[in-house]
């Protein structure tokens, strides 16, 4: 699915966050220590190579909702933005914490003049954030962004399964009509 929110091109696709070669930045669903870990973080560190963790170390630990930036190393994206999502049931209020991840990632992107960015569904894996509730948070962030003057021109949401894609379509699709 593709549509515009204000002047921003928004795409929702099924795919792998490490294979978005055309984007200037991709976002990592990180752990607080910015270590390789599993899920998205494991895939990103694997693809980017060991230099990535070396670049992360001096910036760790990060707090819930915070976002920091590194180069992309072996990934073809010039930048990786690392954010720590809330653990559902622990880091509260969960929706606000998750929204902060998106806002802060977009803010860091702006500071580096990034025009295109890809997000995975932060917190919806190991951190157990319910997928529909997470998609509603994303929809709210996009609505807030619609009227902002920003450097971001293109946001891509990269979902890992058909099921997640359908949830995004039903929740985010609403605001594109
Ligand atoms: N591309 C796109 N989406 C993916 C990929 C991929 N390659 N791999 C998984 N997903 P998670 P979290 C989806 O667990 O919940 C890590 O170990 C996945 O299906 O990566 O924020 C860190 O080290 C899910 O929908 O992130 C942290 O400790 C979503 O991406 C912790 O997990 C997020 O899943 C972070 O947990």
Coordinates of N, CA and C and ligand atoms in Angstrom, one line a residue:
X1 N 0.8 -1.2 0.0 CA 0.0 0.0 0.0 C 0.9 1.3 0.0
X2 N 0.5 2.2 -0.8 CA 1.2 3.5 -0.8 C 0.2 4.6 -0.8
X3 N 0.5 5.7 0.0 CA -0.4 6.8 0.0 C 0.4 8.0 0.6
X4 N -0.2 9.2 0.5 CA 0.5 10.4 1.1 C -0.2 10.8 2.4
X5 N 0.7 11.2 3.3 CA 0.2 11.8 4.5 C 0.9 13.2 4.5
X6 N 0.0 14.2 4.2 CA 0.6 15.5 3.9 C 1.5 15.3 2.6
X7 N 2.8 15.7 2.8 CA 3.7 15.5 1.6 C 4.6 14.3 1.7
X8 N 4.3 13.5 2.8 CA 5.2 12.3 3.0 C 4.6 11.1 2.3
X9 N 5.4 10.4 1.5 CA 5.0 9.2 0.9 C 5.1 8.1 2.0
X10 N 4.0 7.4 2.2 CA 4.0 6.3 3.2 C 3.7 5.0 2.5
X11 N 4.6 4.0 2.7 CA 4.4 2.7 2.1 C 4.3 1.7 3.2
X12 N 3.5 0.7 3.0 CA 3.4 -0.5 3.9 C 3.7 -1.7 3.1
X13 N 4.7 -2.5 3.5 CA 5.1 -3.7 2.7 C 5.4 -4.9 3.6
X14 N 5.4 -6.0 3.0 CA 5.9 -7.2 3.7 C 7.3 -7.4 3.2
X15 N 8.2 -7.6 4.2 CA 9.6 -7.7 3.8 C 10.6 -7.8 4.9
X16 N 11.8 -7.6 4.6 CA 12.9 -7.8 5.6 C 13.6 -6.4 5.7
X17 N 13.7 -5.9 6.9 CA 14.2 -4.6 7.2 C 15.7 -4.5 6.7
X18 N 16.4 -5.6 6.6 CA 17.8 -5.5 6.2 C 17.9 -5.5 4.6
X19 N 16.8 -5.5 4.0 CA 16.9 -5.5 2.5 C 16.1 -4.3 1.8
X20 N 16.3 -3.2 2.5 CA 15.6 -2.0 2.0 C 16.7 -1.0 1.4
X21 N 17.3 -1.5 0.4 CA 18.5 -0.8 -0.1 C 18.3 0.6 -0.5
X22 N 17.1 1.0 -0.9 CA 16.9 2.3 -1.5 C 16.7 3.4 -0.4
X23 N 16.6 3.0 0.9 CA 16.3 4.0 1.9 C 17.6 4.5 2.6
X24 N 17.5 5.7 3.0 CA 18.7 6.4 3.6 C 18.9 5.8 5.1
X25 N 17.9 5.4 5.7 CA 18.0 4.9 7.1 C 17.0 3.8 7.3
X26 N 17.4 2.8 8.1 CA 16.4 1.9 8.7 C 16.5 1.9 10.2
X27 N 15.4 1.5 10.8 CA 15.3 1.6 12.3 C 15.5 0.2 12.8
X28 N 16.3 0.1 13.9 CA 16.5 -1.1 14.6 C 15.6 -1.2 15.9
X29 N 14.9 -2.3 16.1 CA 14.2 -2.5 17.3 C 15.2 -3.1 18.3
X30 N 15.9 -2.2 19.0 CA 17.1 -2.5 19.7 C 16.8 -3.0 21.1
X31 N 17.8 -3.5 21.8 CA 17.8 -3.7 23.3 C 18.5 -2.6 23.9
X32 N 18.4 -2.4 25.2 CA 19.0 -1.2 25.9 C 20.5 -1.1 25.7
X33 N 21.2 -2.3 25.6 CA 22.6 -2.3 25.5 C 23.1 -2.2 24.0
X34 N 22.2 -2.1 23.1 CA 22.5 -2.0 21.7 C 23.3 -3.2 21.2
X35 N 23.1 -4.3 21.8 CA 23.8 -5.5 21.4 C 23.0 -6.2 20.3
X36 N 23.7 -7.2 19.6 CA 23.1 -7.8 18.5 C 21.7 -8.5 18.8
X37 N 21.6 -9.3 19.8 CA 20.3 -9.9 20.2 C 19.6 -10.7 19.1
X38 N 18.3 -10.8 19.2 CA 17.5 -11.6 18.2 C 16.7 -10.7 17.4
X39 N 15.7 -11.3 16.7 CA 14.7 -10.6 15.9 C 15.4 -9.6 14.9
X40 N 14.8 -8.4 14.9 CA 15.3 -7.3 14.0 C 16.8 -7.0 14.3
X41 N 17.0 -6.8 15.6 CA 18.4 -6.4 16.1 C 19.4 -7.5 15.6
X42 N 19.1 -8.7 15.7 CA 20.0 -9.8 15.3 C 20.2 -9.7 13.8
X43 N 19.2 -9.5 13.0 CA 19.2 -9.5 11.6 C 20.1 -8.3 11.1
X44 N 19.8 -7.1 11.8 CA 20.5 -5.9 11.4 C 22.0 -6.0 11.7
X45 N 22.4 -6.5 12.9 CA 23.8 -6.6 13.3 C 24.5 -7.7 12.4
X46 N 23.8 -8.7 12.0 CA 24.4 -9.7 11.1 C 24.7 -9.1 9.8
X47 N 23.7 -8.4 9.3 CA 23.9 -7.8 7.9 C 24.9 -6.7 7.9
X48 N 24.9 -5.9 9.0 CA 25.8 -4.7 9.0 C 27.3 -5.1 9.4
X49 N 27.4 -6.2 10.1 CA 28.8 -6.7 10.4 C 29.2 -6.1 11.8
X50 N 30.4 -6.7 12.3 CA 30.8 -6.4 13.7 C 31.1 -4.9 14.0
X51 N 31.4 -4.1 13.0 CA 31.7 -2.7 13.2 C 30.5 -2.0 13.8
X52 N 29.3 -2.5 13.5 CA 28.1 -1.9 14.0 C 28.1 -1.9 15.6
X53 N 28.4 -3.1 16.1 CA 28.3 -3.1 17.6 C 29.4 -2.3 18.2
X54 N 30.6 -2.2 17.6 CA 31.6 -1.3 18.1 C 31.2 0.1 18.1
X55 N 30.4 0.5 17.1 CA 29.9 1.9 17.0 C 28.8 2.1 18.0
X56 N 28.1 1.1 18.4 CA 26.9 1.2 19.3 C 27.4 1.3 20.8
X57 N 28.5 0.5 21.1 CA 28.9 0.4 22.5 C 29.0 1.8 23.2
X58 N 29.7 2.8 22.7 CA 29.9 4.0 23.4 C 28.6 4.8 23.6
X59 N 27.5 4.4 22.9 CA 26.2 5.1 23.0 C 25.3 4.4 23.9
X60 N 25.6 3.2 24.4 CA 24.8 2.4 25.3 C 25.1 2.7 26.7
X61 N 24.1 2.5 27.7 CA 22.7 2.0 27.4 C 21.8 3.1 27.0
X62 N 20.7 2.8 26.3 CA 19.7 3.8 26.0 C 18.4 3.5 26.8
X63 N 17.6 4.5 26.9 CA 16.4 4.3 27.7 C 15.2 4.1 26.8
X64 N 14.1 3.6 27.3 CA 12.9 3.3 26.5 C 12.4 4.6 25.8
X65 N 12.2 4.5 24.5 CA 11.7 5.6 23.7 C 12.9 6.4 23.1
X66 N 14.1 6.2 23.6 CA 15.2 7.0 23.0 C 15.6 6.4 21.6
X67 N 16.2 7.3 20.8 CA 16.8 6.8 19.5 C 18.1 7.4 19.3
X68 N 19.1 6.6 18.9 CA 20.4 7.0 18.5 C 20.7 6.6 17.1
X69 N 21.8 7.2 16.5 CA 22.1 6.9 15.1 C 23.5 6.4 15.0
X70 N 23.7 5.5 14.0 CA 25.0 5.0 13.6 C 25.1 5.0 12.1
X71 N 26.2 4.7 11.6 CA 26.3 4.5 10.1 C 25.8 3.1 9.9
X72 N 25.6 2.7 8.6 CA 25.0 1.4 8.2 C 26.0 0.3 8.0
X73 N 27.3 0.7 7.9 CA 28.4 -0.3 7.7 C 28.0 -1.2 6.5
X74 N 28.0 -2.5 6.7 CA 27.8 -3.4 5.5 C 26.4 -3.3 5.0
X75 N 25.5 -2.7 5.6 CA 24.1 -2.5 5.1 C 24.2 -1.4 4.0
X76 N 23.4 -1.5 3.0 CA 23.5 -0.5 2.0 C 22.9 0.9 2.4
X77 N 22.2 0.9 3.5 CA 21.6 2.1 4.0 C 22.7 2.9 4.7
X78 N 22.8 4.2 4.4 CA 23.9 5.0 5.0 C 23.8 5.1 6.5
X79 N 22.5 5.0 7.1 CA 22.3 5.1 8.5 C 21.4 4.0 9.1
X80 N 21.7 3.7 10.4 CA 20.8 2.9 11.1 C 20.4 3.7 12.4
X81 N 19.1 3.7 12.6 CA 18.7 4.4 13.8 C 18.2 3.4 14.8
X82 N 18.7 3.4 16.0 CA 18.4 2.3 17.0 C 17.5 2.9 18.1
X83 N 16.4 2.2 18.3 CA 15.5 2.7 19.3 C 15.0 1.6 20.2
X84 N 14.8 1.9 21.5 CA 14.4 0.9 22.5 C 12.9 1.0 22.7
X85 N 12.1 0.0 22.3 CA 10.7 -0.1 22.5 C 10.3 -0.5 23.9
X86 N 9.1 -0.2 24.3 CA 8.6 -0.7 25.6 C 8.4 -2.2 25.6
X87 N 8.7 -2.8 26.7 CA 8.2 -4.2 27.0 C 6.8 -4.1 27.4
X88 N 5.9 -4.7 26.7 CA 4.4 -4.6 27.0 C 4.2 -5.2 28.4
X89 N 3.5 -4.4 29.2 CA 3.2 -4.8 30.6 C 4.2 -4.4 31.6
X90 N 5.3 -3.8 31.1 CA 6.3 -3.3 32.0 C 6.6 -1.8 31.9
X91 N 6.9 -1.4 30.7 CA 7.3 0.0 30.5 C 6.0 0.8 30.2
X92 N 5.5 1.6 31.2 CA 4.2 2.2 31.0 C 4.3 3.7 31.1
X93 N 3.3 4.5 30.4 CA 2.2 3.9 29.6 C 2.8 3.5 28.2
X94 N 2.4 2.3 27.9 CA 3.0 1.6 26.7 C 2.9 2.4 25.4
X95 N 1.6 2.9 25.2 CA 1.4 3.6 23.9 C 2.3 4.8 23.8
X96 N 2.4 5.6 24.9 CA 3.2 6.8 24.8 C 4.7 6.4 24.6
X97 N 5.1 5.4 25.3 CA 6.5 5.0 25.1 C 6.8 4.5 23.7
X98 N 5.9 3.8 23.1 CA 6.1 3.4 21.7 C 6.0 4.6 20.8
X99 N 5.1 5.5 21.0 CA 5.0 6.7 20.1 C 6.4 7.4 20.2
X100 N 6.9 7.5 21.4 CA 8.2 8.2 21.5 C 9.3 7.6 20.7
X101 N 9.3 6.3 20.6 CA 10.3 5.6 19.7 C 10.2 6.2 18.3
X102 N 9.0 6.3 17.8 CA 8.8 6.8 16.4 C 9.2 8.2 16.3
X103 N 8.7 9.1 17.2 CA 9.0 10.5 17.2 C 10.5 10.7 17.3
X104 N 11.1 10.1 18.2 CA 12.6 10.3 18.4 C 13.4 9.8 17.2
X105 N 12.9 8.7 16.6 CA 13.6 8.2 15.4 C 13.5 9.2 14.3
X106 N 12.3 9.7 14.1 CA 12.1 10.7 13.0 C 12.9 12.0 13.3
X107 N 13.0 12.3 14.6 CA 13.8 13.5 15.0 C 15.3 13.4 14.7
X108 N 15.8 12.2 15.0 CA 17.2 11.9 14.8 C 17.4 11.9 13.3
X109 N 16.5 11.3 12.5 CA 16.6 11.3 11.1 C 16.7 12.7 10.5
X110 N 15.8 13.5 11.0 CA 15.8 14.9 10.6 C 17.1 15.6 10.8
X111 N 17.7 15.4 12.0 CA 19.0 16.0 12.4 C 20.1 15.6 11.4
X112 N 19.9 14.5 10.8 CA 20.9 14.0 9.8 C 20.5 14.2 8.4
X113 N 19.4 15.0 8.2 CA 19.0 15.3 6.9 C 18.5 14.0 6.1
X114 N 18.1 13.1 6.8 CA 17.6 11.8 6.2 C 16.2 12.1 5.5
X115 N 16.1 11.6 4.3 CA 14.8 11.9 3.6 C 13.9 10.6 3.5
X116 N 14.5 9.5 3.7 CA 13.7 8.2 3.5 C 14.1 7.3 4.7
X117 N 13.1 6.7 5.3 CA 13.4 5.8 6.5 C 12.4 4.6 6.5
X118 N 13.0 3.5 7.0 CA 12.1 2.3 7.1 C 12.0 1.9 8.5
X119 N 10.8 1.5 8.9 CA 10.6 1.1 10.3 C 10.1 -0.4 10.3
X120 N 10.6 -1.2 11.2 CA 9.9 -2.5 11.5 C 8.8 -2.2 12.5
X121 N 8.0 -3.2 12.9 CA 7.0 -3.0 13.9 C 7.6 -3.1 15.3
X122 N 8.1 -2.0 15.7 CA 8.9 -2.0 17.0 C 8.1 -2.5 18.2
X123 N 8.7 -3.3 19.0 CA 8.1 -3.9 20.2 C 7.1 -5.0 20.0
X124 N 6.8 -5.4 18.8 CA 5.7 -6.4 18.6 C 6.2 -7.8 18.5
X125 N 7.5 -8.0 18.7 CA 8.1 -9.3 18.7 C 8.3 -9.8 20.1
X126 N 9.6 -9.8 20.5 CA 10.0 -10.3 21.8 C 9.4 -9.5 22.9
X127 N 9.1 -8.2 22.7 CA 8.6 -7.3 23.7 C 7.0 -7.4 23.8
X128 N 6.4 -8.2 23.0 CA 5.0 -8.6 23.1 C 4.0 -7.5 23.1
X129 N 4.2 -6.4 22.4 CA 3.2 -5.4 22.2 C 2.2 -5.9 21.3
X130 N 0.9 -5.8 21.6 CA -0.2 -6.3 20.7 C -0.1 -5.5 19.4
X131 N -0.2 -6.3 18.3 CA 0.1 -5.7 17.0 C -0.9 -4.6 16.6
X132 N -2.2 -4.9 16.9 CA -3.2 -3.9 16.5 C -3.0 -2.6 17.3
X133 N -2.8 -2.7 18.5 CA -2.5 -1.5 19.4 C -1.3 -0.8 18.9
X134 N -0.3 -1.5 18.5 CA 1.0 -0.9 18.0 C 0.7 -0.2 16.7
X135 N -0.1 -0.8 15.8 CA -0.4 -0.1 14.5 C -1.2 1.2 14.8
X136 N -2.1 1.2 15.8 CA -2.8 2.4 16.2 C -1.9 3.5 16.6
X137 N -0.8 3.2 17.3 CA 0.2 4.2 17.7 C 0.8 4.8 16.5
X138 N 1.2 3.9 15.6 CA 1.8 4.3 14.3 C 0.9 5.3 13.6
X139 N -0.4 4.9 13.5 CA -1.4 5.8 12.8 C -1.4 7.2 13.5
X140 N -1.4 7.2 14.8 CA -1.4 8.5 15.5 C -0.2 9.3 15.2
X141 N 1.0 8.7 15.2 CA 2.2 9.4 14.8 C 2.1 10.0 13.4
X142 N 1.6 9.2 12.5 CA 1.5 9.7 11.1 C 0.6 10.8 11.0
X143 N -0.5 10.8 11.7 CA -1.5 11.9 11.8 C -0.8 13.2 12.3
X144 N -0.1 13.0 13.4 CA 0.6 14.2 13.9 C 1.6 14.7 12.9
X145 N 2.2 13.8 12.1 CA 3.3 14.2 11.2 C 2.7 14.9 10.0
X146 N 1.5 14.7 9.7 CA 0.9 15.2 8.4 C 1.1 16.7 8.2
X147 N 1.0 17.4 9.3 CA 1.1 18.9 9.2 C 2.5 19.4 9.5
X148 N 3.4 18.6 9.7 CA 4.8 19.0 10.0 C 5.6 19.3 8.8
X149 N 6.4 20.4 8.9 CA 7.4 20.7 7.8 C 8.6 19.9 8.3
X150 N 9.0 19.0 7.5 CA 10.2 18.1 7.9 C 11.0 17.7 6.7
X151 N 12.2 17.2 7.0 CA 13.0 16.7 5.9 C 12.6 15.4 5.3
X152 N 11.8 14.6 6.2 CA 11.4 13.3 5.8 C 10.4 13.3 4.6
X153 N 10.7 12.6 3.5 CA 9.8 12.6 2.4 C 9.2 11.2 2.2
X154 N 9.8 10.2 2.8 CA 9.3 8.8 2.5 C 9.5 8.0 3.7
X155 N 8.4 7.4 4.2 CA 8.4 6.4 5.3 C 7.9 5.1 4.9
X156 N 8.7 4.0 5.1 CA 8.2 2.7 4.7 C 8.1 1.8 6.0
X157 N 6.9 1.2 6.2 CA 6.7 0.3 7.3 C 6.9 -1.1 6.7
X158 N 7.9 -1.8 7.2 CA 8.3 -3.1 6.7 C 7.8 -4.2 7.7
X159 N 6.8 -4.9 7.3 CA 6.2 -5.9 8.2 C 6.7 -7.3 7.8
X160 N 6.8 -8.2 8.8 CA 7.5 -9.4 8.6 C 6.6 -10.5 8.2
X161 N 5.2 -10.3 8.3 CA 4.3 -11.4 7.9 C 3.1 -10.8 7.2
X162 N 2.4 -11.7 6.5 CA 1.1 -11.3 5.9 C 0.1 -10.8 6.9
X163 N 0.1 -11.5 8.1 CA -0.8 -11.2 9.1 C -0.6 -9.8 9.6
X164 N 0.7 -9.4 9.9 CA 1.0 -8.1 10.3 C 0.7 -7.0 9.3
X165 N 0.9 -7.4 8.1 CA 0.6 -6.5 6.9 C -0.9 -6.1 6.9
X166 N -1.7 -7.2 7.1 CA -3.2 -7.0 7.1 C -3.6 -6.1 8.3
X167 N -3.0 -6.3 9.4 CA -3.3 -5.5 10.6 C -3.0 -4.0 10.3
X168 N -1.8 -3.8 9.7 CA -1.5 -2.4 9.4 C -2.4 -1.8 8.3
X169 N -2.8 -2.6 7.3 CA -3.7 -2.1 6.3 C -5.0 -1.7 6.9
X170 N -5.5 -2.5 7.8 CA -6.9 -2.2 8.4 C -6.8 -1.0 9.3
X171 N -5.7 -0.8 10.1 CA -5.6 0.3 11.0 C -5.1 1.6 10.3
X172 N -4.0 1.5 9.6 CA -3.4 2.7 8.9 C -4.2 3.0 7.7
X173 N -4.7 2.0 7.0 CA -5.5 2.3 5.8 C -6.7 3.3 6.1
X174 N -7.2 3.2 7.3 CA -8.3 4.1 7.7 C -8.0 5.5 7.5
X175 N -6.7 5.9 7.9 CA -6.4 7.3 7.9 C -6.0 7.8 6.5
X176 N -5.8 6.9 5.5 CA -5.4 7.3 4.2 C -6.6 7.6 3.3
X177 N -7.8 7.3 3.8 CA -9.0 7.6 3.0 C -9.6 9.0 3.2
Ligands
LIG1 N1 12.5 -7.5 9.1 C1 11.4 -6.9 9.5 N2 10.7 -7.3 10.6 C2 11.2 -8.2 11.4 C3 12.4 -8.9 11.1 C4 13.1 -8.5 9.9 N3 14.3 -9.0 9.5 N4 12.7 -9.8 12.0 C5 11.6 -9.8 12.9 N5 10.7 -8.8 12.5 P1 11.7 -7.9 17.6 P2 11.0 -6.1 19.8 C6 9.5 -8.4 13.1 O1 11.5 -9.1 18.5 O2 9.7 -6.7 20.1 C7 15.6 -8.3 20.2 O3 16.2 -9.5 20.6 C8 8.9 -9.3 14.2 O4 8.1 -10.2 13.6 O5 12.8 -7.8 16.7 O6 11.1 -4.6 19.8 C9 16.3 -7.1 20.8 O7 17.6 -7.4 21.1 C10 8.1 -8.3 15.1 O8 6.8 -8.0 14.5 O9 11.7 -6.5 18.4 C11 15.5 -6.8 22.0 O10 15.9 -7.4 23.2 C12 8.9 -7.0 15.0 O11 9.8 -7.2 13.8 C13 14.1 -7.2 21.7 O12 14.3 -8.3 20.7 C14 9.8 -6.6 16.2 O13 10.3 -7.8 16.7 C15 13.3 -6.2 21.0 O14 12.0 -6.7 20.9

